[in-house]
mmCIF file of C-alpha atoms in Angstrom:
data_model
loop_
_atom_site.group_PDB
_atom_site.id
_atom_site.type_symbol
_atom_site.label_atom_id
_atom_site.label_comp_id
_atom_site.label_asym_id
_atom_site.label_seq_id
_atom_site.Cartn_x
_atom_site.Cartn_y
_atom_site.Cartn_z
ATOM 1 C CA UNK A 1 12.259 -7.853 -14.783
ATOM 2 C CA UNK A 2 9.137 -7.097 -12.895
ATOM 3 C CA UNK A 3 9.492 -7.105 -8.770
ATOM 4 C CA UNK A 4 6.821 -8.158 -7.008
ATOM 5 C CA UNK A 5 5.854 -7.793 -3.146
ATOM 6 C CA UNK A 6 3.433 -10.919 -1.491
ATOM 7 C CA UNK A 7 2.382 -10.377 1.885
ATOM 8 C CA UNK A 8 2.684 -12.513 4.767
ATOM 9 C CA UNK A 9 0.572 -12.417 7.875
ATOM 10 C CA UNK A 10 1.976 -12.347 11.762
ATOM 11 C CA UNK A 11 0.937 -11.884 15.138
ATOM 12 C CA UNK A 12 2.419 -8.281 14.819
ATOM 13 C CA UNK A 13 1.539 -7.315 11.335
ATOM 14 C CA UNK A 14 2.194 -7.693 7.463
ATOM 15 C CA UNK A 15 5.085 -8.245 6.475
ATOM 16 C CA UNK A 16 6.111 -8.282 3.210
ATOM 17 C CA UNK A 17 8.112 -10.614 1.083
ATOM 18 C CA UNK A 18 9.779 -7.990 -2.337
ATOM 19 C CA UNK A 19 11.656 -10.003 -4.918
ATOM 20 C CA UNK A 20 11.751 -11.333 -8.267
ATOM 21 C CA UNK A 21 12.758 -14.676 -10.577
ATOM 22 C CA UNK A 22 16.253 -13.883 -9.642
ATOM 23 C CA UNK A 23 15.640 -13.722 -5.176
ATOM 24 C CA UNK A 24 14.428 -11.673 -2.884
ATOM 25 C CA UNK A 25 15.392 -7.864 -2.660
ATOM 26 C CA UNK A 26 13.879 -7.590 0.502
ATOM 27 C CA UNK A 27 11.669 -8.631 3.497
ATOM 28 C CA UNK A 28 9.615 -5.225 4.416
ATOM 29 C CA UNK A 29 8.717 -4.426 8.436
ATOM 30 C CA UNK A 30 4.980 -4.523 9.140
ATOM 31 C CA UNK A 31 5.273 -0.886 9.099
ATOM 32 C CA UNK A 32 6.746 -0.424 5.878
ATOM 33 C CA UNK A 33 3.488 -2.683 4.241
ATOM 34 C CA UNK A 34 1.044 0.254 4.544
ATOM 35 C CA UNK A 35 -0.109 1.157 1.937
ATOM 36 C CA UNK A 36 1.781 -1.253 -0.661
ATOM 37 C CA UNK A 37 -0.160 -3.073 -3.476
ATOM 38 C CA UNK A 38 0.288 -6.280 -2.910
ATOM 39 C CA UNK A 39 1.068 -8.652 -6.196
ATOM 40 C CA UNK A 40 -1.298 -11.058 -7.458
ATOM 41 C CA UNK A 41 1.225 -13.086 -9.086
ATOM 42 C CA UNK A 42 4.772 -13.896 -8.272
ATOM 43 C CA UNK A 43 7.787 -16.064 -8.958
ATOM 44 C CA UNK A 44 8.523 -18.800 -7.343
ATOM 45 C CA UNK A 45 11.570 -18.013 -5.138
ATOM 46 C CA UNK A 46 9.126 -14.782 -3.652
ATOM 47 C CA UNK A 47 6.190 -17.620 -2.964
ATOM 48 C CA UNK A 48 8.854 -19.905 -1.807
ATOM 49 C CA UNK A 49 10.759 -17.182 0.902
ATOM 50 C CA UNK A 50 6.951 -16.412 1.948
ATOM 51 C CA UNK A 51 5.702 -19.636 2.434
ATOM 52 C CA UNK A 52 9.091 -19.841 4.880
ATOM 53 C CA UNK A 53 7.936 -17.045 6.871
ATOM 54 C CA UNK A 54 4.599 -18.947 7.249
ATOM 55 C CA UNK A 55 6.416 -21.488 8.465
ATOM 56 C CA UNK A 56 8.700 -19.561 10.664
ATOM 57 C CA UNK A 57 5.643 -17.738 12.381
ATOM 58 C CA UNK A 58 3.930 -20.674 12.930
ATOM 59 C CA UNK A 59 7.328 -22.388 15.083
ATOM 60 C CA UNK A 60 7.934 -24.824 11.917
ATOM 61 C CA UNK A 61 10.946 -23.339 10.832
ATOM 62 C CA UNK A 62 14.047 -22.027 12.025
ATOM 63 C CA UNK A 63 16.252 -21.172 9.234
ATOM 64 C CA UNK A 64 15.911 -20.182 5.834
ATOM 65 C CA UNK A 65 16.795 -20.513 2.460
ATOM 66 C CA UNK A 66 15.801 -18.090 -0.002
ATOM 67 C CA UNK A 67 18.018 -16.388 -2.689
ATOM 68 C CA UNK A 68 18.858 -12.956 -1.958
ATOM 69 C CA UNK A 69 19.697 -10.406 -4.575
ATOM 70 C CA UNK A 70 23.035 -8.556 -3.646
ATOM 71 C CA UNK A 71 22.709 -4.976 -2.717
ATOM 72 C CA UNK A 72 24.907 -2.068 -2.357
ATOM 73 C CA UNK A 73 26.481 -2.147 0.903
ATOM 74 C CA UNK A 74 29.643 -1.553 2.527
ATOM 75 C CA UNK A 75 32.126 -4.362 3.503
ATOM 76 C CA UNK A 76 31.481 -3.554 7.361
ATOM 77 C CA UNK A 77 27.721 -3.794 6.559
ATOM 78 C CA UNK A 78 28.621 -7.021 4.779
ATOM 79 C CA UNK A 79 30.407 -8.282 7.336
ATOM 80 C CA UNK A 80 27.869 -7.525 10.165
ATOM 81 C CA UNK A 81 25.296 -9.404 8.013
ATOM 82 C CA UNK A 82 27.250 -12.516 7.361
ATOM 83 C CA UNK A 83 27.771 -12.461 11.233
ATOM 84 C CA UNK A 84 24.492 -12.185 12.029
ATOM 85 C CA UNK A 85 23.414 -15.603 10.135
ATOM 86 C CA UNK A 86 25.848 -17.147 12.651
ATOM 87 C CA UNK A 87 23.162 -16.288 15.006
ATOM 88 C CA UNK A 88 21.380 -19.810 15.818
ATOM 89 C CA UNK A 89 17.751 -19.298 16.535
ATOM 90 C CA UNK A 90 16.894 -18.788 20.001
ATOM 91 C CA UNK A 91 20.025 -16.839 21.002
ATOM 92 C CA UNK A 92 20.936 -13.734 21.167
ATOM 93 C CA UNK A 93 24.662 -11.549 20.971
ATOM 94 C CA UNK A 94 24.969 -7.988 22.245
ATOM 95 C CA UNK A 95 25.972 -5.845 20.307
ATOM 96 C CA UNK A 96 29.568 -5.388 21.311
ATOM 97 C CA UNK A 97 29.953 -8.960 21.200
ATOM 98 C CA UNK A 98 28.815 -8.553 17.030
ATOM 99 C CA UNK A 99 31.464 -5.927 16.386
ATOM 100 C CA UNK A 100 33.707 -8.162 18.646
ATOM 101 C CA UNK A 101 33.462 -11.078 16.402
ATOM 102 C CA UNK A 102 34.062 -9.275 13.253
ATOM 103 C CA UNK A 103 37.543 -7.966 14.571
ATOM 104 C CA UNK A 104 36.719 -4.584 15.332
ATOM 105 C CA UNK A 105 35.400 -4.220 19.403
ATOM 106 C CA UNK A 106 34.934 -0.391 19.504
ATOM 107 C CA UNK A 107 32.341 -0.460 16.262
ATOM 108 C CA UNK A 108 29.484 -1.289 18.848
ATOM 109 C CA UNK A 109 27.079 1.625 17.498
ATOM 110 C CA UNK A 110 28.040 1.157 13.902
ATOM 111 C CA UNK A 111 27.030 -2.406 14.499
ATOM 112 C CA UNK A 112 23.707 -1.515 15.347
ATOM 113 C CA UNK A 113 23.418 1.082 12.124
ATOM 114 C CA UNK A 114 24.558 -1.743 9.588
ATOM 115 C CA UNK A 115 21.565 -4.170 11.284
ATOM 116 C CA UNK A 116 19.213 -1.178 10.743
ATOM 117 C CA UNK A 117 20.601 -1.038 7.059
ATOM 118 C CA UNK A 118 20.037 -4.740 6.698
ATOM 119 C CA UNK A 119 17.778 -5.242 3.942
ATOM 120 C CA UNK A 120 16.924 -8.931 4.997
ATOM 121 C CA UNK A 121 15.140 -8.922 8.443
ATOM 122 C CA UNK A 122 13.921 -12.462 9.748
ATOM 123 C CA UNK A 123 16.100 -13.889 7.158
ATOM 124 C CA UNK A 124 19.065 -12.225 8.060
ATOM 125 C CA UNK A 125 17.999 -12.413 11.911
ATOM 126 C CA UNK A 126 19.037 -8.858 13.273
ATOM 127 C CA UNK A 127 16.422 -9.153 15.710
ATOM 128 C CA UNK A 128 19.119 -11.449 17.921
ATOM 129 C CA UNK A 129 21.367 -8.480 18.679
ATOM 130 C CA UNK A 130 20.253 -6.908 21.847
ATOM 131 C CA UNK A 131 22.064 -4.294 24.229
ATOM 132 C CA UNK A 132 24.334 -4.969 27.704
ATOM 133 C CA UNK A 133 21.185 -3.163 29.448
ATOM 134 C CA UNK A 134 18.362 -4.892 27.264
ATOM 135 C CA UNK A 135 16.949 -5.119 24.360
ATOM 136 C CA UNK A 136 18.336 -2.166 22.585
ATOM 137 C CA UNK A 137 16.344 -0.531 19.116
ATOM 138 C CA UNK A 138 15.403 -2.350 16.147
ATOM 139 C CA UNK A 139 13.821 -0.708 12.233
ATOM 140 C CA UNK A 140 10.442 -2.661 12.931
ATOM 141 C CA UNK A 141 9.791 -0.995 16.800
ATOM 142 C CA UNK A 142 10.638 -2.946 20.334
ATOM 143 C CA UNK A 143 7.382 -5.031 20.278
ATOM 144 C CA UNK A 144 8.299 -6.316 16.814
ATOM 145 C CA UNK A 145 11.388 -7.290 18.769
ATOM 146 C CA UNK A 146 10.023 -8.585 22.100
ATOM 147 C CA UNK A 147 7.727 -10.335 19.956
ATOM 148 C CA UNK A 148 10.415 -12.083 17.183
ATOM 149 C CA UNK A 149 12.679 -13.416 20.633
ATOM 150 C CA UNK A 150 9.283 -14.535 22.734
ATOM 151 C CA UNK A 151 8.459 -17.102 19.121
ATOM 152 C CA UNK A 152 12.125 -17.692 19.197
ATOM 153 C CA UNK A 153 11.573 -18.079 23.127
ATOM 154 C CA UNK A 154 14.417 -16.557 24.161
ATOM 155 C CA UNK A 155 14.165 -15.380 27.613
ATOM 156 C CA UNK A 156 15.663 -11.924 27.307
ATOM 157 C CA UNK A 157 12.285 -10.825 25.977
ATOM 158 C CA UNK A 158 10.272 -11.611 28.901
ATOM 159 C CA UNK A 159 12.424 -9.561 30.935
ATOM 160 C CA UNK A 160 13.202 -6.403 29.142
#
């Protein structure tokens, strides 16, 4: 089965939208969309997750829906990324309190490797964990960040 990758358009870049008839494999950073060939066709659950991101970049939507495709992954990683959907939009957890929820408190820095890992971004909103201190890293670069929690408008961003 032939994957293909649409492109969606942001304040802060392409992103990129990679799946096929059976979900999406993965949502690609604007930095990770140079240079990609963009498909001129794709199934519908690929137009459907980037018509969602429209959405979501425009302040229509909130949560989404999309099939994902399964991917190799660890439990903990598993774990950190079903935790992370409990994320509601607008809010943010540090990470500490992440690795809290999912029963093990001293995993704080392994926390933030499995959200680096997570193959999902936006959809699986790893943007929401920040730091004690501040924002903390994220795959996509700090003003990908700042930027995600200003549309979200959570306030943490305008004072990092």
């Amino acid at each position: 089965m032939e994957v293909s990758l649409l492109a969606v358009a942001s304040p802060v870049g392409r992103w990129g939208v990679l799946g096929d008839d059976h979900g999406v494999h993965r949502i690609l950073m604007p930095h990770e969309m140079v240079g990609r060939r963009i498909s001129r066709m794709a199934p519908p659950r690929v137009i459907e997750t980037a018509n969602e991101l429209v959405d979501y970049f425009a302040s229509k939507r909130r949560q989404f829906t999309p099939t994902r495709v399964t991917t190799a992954a660890t439990a903990f990683q598993m774990d950190c990324w079903r935790a992370l959907e409990a994320i509601p939009y607008g809010q943010v957890v540090t990470y500490a309190d992440l690795a809290a929820s999912i029963g093990r408190p001293r995993a704080a820095r392994a926390v933030g490797n499995a959200n680096h890992a997570n193959p999902w971004p936006l959809l699986v909103p790893c943007h929401r964990v920040v730091a004690a201190t501040g924002l903390g890293g994220y795959g996509g670069g700090i003003d990908v960040k700042e930027f995600l929690l200003t549309l979200e408008h959570n306030s943490i961003a305008a004072h990092a």
